[in-house]
Short mmCIF file of C-alpha atoms and ligand atoms in Angstrom, two decimals:
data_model
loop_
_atom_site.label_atom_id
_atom_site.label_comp_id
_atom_site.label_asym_id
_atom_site.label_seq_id
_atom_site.Cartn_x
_atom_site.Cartn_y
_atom_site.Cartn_z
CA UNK A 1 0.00 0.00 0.00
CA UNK A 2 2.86 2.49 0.91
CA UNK A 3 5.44 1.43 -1.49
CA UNK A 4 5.88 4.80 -3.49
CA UNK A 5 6.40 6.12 -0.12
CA UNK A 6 10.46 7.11 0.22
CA UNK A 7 11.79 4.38 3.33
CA UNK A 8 12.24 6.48 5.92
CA UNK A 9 9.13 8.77 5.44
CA UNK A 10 6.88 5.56 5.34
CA UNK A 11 4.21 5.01 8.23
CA UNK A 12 5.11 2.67 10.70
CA UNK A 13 3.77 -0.96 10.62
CA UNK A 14 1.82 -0.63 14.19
CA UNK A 15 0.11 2.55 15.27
CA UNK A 16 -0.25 5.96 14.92
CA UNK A 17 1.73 8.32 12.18
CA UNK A 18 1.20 11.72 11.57
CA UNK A 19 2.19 13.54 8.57
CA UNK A 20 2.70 17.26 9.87
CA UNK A 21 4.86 20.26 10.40
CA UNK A 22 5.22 23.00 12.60
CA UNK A 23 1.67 24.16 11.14
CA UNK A 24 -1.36 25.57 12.78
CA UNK A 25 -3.63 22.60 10.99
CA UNK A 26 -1.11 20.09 11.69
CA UNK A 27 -0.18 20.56 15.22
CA UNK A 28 -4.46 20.19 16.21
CA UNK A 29 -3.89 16.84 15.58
CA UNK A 30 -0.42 16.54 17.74
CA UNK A 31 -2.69 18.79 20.49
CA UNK A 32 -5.44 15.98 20.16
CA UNK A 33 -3.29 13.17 20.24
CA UNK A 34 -1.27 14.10 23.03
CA UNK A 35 -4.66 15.00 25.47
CA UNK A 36 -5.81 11.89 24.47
CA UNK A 37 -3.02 10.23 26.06
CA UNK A 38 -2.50 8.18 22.25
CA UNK A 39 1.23 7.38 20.94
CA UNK A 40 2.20 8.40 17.83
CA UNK A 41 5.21 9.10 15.57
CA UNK A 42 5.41 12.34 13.47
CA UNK A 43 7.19 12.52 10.02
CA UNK A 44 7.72 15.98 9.10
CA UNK A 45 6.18 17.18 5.48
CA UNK A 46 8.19 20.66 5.07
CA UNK A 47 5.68 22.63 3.11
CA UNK A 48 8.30 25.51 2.96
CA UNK A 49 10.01 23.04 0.74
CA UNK A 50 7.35 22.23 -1.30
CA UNK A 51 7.38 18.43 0.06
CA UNK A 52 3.18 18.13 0.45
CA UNK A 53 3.11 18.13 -3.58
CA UNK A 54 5.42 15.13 -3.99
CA UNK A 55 3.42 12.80 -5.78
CA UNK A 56 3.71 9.79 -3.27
CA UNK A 57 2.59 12.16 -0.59
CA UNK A 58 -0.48 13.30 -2.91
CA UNK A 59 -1.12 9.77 -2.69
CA UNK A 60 -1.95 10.00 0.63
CA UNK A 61 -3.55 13.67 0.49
CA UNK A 62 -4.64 14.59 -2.57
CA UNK A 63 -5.13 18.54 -1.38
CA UNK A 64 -1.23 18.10 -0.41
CA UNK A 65 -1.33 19.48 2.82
CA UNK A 66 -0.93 18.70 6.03
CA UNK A 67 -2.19 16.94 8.46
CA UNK A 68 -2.64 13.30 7.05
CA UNK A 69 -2.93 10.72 9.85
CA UNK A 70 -2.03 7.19 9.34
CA UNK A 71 -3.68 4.60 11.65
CA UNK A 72 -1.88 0.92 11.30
CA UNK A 73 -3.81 0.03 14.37
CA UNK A 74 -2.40 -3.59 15.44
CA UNK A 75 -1.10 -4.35 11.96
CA UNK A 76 -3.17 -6.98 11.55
CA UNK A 77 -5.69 -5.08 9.01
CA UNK A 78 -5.29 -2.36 6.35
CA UNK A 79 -4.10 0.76 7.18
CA UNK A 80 -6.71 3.77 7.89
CA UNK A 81 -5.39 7.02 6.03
CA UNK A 82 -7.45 10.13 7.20
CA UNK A 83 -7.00 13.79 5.97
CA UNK A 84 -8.49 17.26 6.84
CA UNK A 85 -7.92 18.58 10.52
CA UNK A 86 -11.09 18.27 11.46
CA UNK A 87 -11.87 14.76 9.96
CA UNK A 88 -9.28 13.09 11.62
CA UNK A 89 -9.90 15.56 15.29
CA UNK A 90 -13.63 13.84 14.53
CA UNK A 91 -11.96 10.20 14.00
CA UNK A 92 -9.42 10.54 16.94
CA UNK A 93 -12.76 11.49 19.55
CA UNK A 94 -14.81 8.76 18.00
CA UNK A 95 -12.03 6.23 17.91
CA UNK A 96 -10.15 7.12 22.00
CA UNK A 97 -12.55 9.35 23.51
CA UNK A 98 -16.43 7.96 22.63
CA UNK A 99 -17.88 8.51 25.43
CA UNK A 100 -16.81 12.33 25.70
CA UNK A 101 -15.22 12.33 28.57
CA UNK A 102 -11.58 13.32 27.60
CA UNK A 103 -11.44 16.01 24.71
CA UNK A 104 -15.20 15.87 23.60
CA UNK A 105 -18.48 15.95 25.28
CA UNK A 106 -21.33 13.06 25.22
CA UNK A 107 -22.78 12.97 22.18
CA UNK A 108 -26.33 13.21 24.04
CA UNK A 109 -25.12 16.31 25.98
CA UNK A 110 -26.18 20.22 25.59
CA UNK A 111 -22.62 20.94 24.88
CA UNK A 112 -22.42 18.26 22.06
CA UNK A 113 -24.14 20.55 19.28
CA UNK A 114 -21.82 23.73 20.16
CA UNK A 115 -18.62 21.69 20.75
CA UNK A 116 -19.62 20.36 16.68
CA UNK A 117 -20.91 24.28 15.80
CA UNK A 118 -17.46 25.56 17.01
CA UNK A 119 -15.38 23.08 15.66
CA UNK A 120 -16.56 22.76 12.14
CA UNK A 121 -16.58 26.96 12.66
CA UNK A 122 -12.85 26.35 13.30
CA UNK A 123 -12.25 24.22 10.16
CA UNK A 124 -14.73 26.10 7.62
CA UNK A 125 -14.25 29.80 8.44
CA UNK A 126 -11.56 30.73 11.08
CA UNK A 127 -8.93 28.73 9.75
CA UNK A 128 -9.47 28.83 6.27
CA UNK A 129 -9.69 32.23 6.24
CA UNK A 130 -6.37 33.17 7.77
CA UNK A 131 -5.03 30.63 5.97
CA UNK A 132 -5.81 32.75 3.08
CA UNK A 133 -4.81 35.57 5.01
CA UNK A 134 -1.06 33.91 5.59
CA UNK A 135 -0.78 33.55 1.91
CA UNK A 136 -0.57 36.70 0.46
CA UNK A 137 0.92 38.00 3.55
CA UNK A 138 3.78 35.85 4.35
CA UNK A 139 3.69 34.02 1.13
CA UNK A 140 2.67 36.54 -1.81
CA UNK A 141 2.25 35.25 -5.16
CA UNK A 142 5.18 36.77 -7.57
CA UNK A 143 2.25 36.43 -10.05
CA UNK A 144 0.25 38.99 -8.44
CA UNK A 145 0.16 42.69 -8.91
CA UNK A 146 1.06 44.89 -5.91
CA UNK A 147 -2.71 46.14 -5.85
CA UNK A 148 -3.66 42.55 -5.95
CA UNK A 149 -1.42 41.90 -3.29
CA UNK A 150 -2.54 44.79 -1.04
CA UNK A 151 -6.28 43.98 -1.99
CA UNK A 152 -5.90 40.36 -1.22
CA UNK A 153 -4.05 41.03 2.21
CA UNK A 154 -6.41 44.01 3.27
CA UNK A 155 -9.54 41.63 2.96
CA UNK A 156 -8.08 38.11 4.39
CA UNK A 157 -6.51 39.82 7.22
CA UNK A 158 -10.15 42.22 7.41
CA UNK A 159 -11.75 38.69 7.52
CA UNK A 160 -9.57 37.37 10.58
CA UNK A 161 -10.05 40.35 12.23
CA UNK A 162 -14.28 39.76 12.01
CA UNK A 163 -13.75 36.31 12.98
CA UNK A 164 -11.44 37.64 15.78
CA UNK A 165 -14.01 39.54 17.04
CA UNK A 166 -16.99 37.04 16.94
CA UNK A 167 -14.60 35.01 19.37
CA UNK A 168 -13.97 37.93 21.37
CA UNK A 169 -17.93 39.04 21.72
CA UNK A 170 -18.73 35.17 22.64
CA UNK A 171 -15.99 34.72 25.61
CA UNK A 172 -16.97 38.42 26.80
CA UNK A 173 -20.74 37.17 26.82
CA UNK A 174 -19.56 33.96 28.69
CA UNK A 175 -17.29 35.96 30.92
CA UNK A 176 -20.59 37.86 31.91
CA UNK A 177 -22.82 34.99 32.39
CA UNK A 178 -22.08 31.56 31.82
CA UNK A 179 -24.45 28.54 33.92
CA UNK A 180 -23.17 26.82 37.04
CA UNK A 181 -20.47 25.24 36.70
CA UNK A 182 -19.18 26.45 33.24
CA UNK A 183 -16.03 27.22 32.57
CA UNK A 184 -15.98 31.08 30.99
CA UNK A 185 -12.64 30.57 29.77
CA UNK A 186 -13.57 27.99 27.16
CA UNK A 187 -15.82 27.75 24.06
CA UNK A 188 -17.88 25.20 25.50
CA UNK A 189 -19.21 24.00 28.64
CA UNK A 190 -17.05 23.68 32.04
CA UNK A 191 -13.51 22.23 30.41
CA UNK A 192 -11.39 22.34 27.60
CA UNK A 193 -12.33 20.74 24.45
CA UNK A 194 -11.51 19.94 21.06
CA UNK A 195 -13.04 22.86 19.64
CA UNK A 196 -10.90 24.98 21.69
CA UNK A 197 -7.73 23.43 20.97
CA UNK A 198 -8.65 23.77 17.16
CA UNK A 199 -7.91 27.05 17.21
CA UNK A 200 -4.76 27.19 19.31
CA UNK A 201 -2.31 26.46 16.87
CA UNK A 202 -3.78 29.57 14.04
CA UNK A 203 -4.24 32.62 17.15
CA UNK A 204 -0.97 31.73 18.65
CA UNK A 205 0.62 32.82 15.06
CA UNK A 206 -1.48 35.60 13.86
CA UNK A 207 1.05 37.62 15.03
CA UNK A 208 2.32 37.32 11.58
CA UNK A 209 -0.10 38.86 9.79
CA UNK A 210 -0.04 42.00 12.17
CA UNK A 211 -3.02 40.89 14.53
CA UNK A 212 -1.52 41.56 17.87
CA UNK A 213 -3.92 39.68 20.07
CA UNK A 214 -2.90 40.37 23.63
CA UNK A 215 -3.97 44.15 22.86
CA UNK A 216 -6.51 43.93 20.27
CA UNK A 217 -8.39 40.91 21.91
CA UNK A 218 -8.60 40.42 25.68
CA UNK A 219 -10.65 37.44 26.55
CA UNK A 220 -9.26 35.86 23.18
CA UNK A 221 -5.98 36.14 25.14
CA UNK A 222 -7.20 34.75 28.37
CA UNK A 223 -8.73 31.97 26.49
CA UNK A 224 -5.43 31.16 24.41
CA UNK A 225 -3.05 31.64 27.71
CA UNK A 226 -5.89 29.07 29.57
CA UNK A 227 -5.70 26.52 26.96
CA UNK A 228 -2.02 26.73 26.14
CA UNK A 229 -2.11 26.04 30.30
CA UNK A 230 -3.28 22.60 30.31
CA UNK A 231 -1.59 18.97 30.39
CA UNK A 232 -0.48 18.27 26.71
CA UNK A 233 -0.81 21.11 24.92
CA UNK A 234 2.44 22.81 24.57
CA UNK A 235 3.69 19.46 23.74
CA UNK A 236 1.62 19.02 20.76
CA UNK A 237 2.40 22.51 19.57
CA UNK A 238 6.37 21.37 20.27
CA UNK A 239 5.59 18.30 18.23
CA UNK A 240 6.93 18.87 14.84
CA UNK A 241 9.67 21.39 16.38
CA UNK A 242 9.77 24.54 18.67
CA UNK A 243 6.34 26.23 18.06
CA UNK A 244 7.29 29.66 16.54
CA UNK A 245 4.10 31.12 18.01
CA UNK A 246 6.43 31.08 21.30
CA UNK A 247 9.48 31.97 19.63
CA UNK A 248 10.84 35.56 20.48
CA UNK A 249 8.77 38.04 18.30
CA UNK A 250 5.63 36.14 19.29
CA UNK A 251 3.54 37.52 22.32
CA UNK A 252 2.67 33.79 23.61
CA UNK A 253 5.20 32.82 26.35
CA UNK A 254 5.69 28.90 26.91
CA UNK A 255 4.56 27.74 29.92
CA UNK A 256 7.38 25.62 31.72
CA UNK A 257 9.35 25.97 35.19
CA UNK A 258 11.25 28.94 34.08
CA UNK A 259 8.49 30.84 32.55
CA UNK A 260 5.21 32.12 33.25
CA UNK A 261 2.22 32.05 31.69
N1 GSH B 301 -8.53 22.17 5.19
C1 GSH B 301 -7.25 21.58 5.45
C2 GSH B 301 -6.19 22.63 5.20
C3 GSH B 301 -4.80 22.05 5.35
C4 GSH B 301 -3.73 23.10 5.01
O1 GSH B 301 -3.91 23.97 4.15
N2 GSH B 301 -2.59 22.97 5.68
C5 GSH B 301 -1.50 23.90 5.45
C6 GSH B 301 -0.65 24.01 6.70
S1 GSH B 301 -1.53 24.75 8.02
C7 GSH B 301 -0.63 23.36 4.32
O2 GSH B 301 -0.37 22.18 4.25
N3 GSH B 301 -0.17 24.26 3.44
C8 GSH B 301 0.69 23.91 2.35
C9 GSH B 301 0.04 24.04 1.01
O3 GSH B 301 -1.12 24.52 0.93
O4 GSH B 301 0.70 23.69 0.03
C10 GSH B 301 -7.20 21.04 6.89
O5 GSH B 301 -7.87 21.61 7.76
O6 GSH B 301 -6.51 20.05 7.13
#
């Protein structure tokens, strides 16, 4: 099955491989895997290098981008190969957390529907958009104008800013008045969940498109700084190498013994 694969960037026979980088859609899956408590190996897919558009890799993903998972489970059966963030966050809860008790809520809870509305939010509007936004900011096409340029950057980062601020209006509302026993520092319900970690991985960088969230967006920044806070998550940012959303031009600051949140 993975014989165009080069040797050393094949899956491995038992288990868990993830096909990422030090990516905002990649590392939600590292995030996922590590709250879950699952073991996994990562093989780094250097988009900078153009290495998601080798063909053995479109293969695997035929968008050529990362995240691809690769579940070998016990060996004994056929390898599952899942793509999209949010398809495999969706496989990874169904597969090690089905009763919601982990990283997702019951599927019979209140909290179900808006964990889902959030999430797919996430996938289908947040992220895609500053992806977009990333592109012709960081990454502008030689093929476009420099009024195409400044157009295309002036509405993608215009979108992420609107997006930023939906976020920001629903954690001030929760903030104000959230039930018993809700936690107002997450999207959903009393406790951290995969909706929430989603989005981790894109506000900790937007700092490269000129959002500077820590003064533009308060509760978005008590949010982030509460998530980045619990068991697992720096690690999965850390996964495919030193998150640059804590490197030194970054506001986030990595939560460890000799730093504070
Ligand atoms: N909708 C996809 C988007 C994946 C995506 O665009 N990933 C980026 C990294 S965050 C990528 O691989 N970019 C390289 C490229 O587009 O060639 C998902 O959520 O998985």
């Amino acid at each position: 099955m993975f014989e165009n694969i080069p040797l050393e960037m094949r899956p491995t026979p038992t288990g868990i491989t993830l096909y990422g980088f030090i990516a905002p859609n990649a590392v939600k899956v590292s995030i996922a895997l590590q709250i879950l408590g699952v073991k996994y190996t990562v093989r780094n897919i250097n988009i900078l290098k153009g290495i998601q558009k080798s063909p053995w890799y479109v293969e695997l993903n035929p968008e050529g981008t990362v995240p691809t998972l690769v579940d070998a489970g016990d060996g004994s059966s056929s390898p599952i190969v899942i793509w999209e963030s949010g398809a495999i966050l969706q496989y990874l809860l169904s597969k090690y957390d089905p009763e919601g008790r982990v990283l997702g809520y019951p599927v019979d809870s209140a909290e179900y529907p808006q964990q889902l509305s959030w999430l797919f939010f996430q996938v289908s509007e947040a992220g895609a958009l500053q992806l977009q936004a990333n592109r012709h900011f960081v990454f502008p096409s030689k093929k476009d104008t420099e009024q195409e340029r400044n157009l295309l950057k002036t509405r993608y980062i215009g979108e992420t800013r609107r997006i930023y601020r939906l976020l920001e209006r629903h954690l001030a509302a929760r903030a104000k008045s959230h039930a018993p026993g809700d936690d107002p520092l997450v999207l959903v319900g009393s406790r951290v969940c995969v909706a929430d970690i989603a989005h981790i991985g894109w506000i900790t960088m937007a700092f490269l498109i000129g959002i500077d969230v820590p003064s533009e967006f308060p509760h978005i920044t008590k949010w982030i700084e509460h998530v980045i806070a619990q068991k697992g998550v720096v690690q999965g940012l850390d996964a495919s190498g030193p998150w640059f959303g804590f490197s030194r031009r970054a506001p986030w600051k990595r939560p460890g013994p000799d730093m504070r949140l």
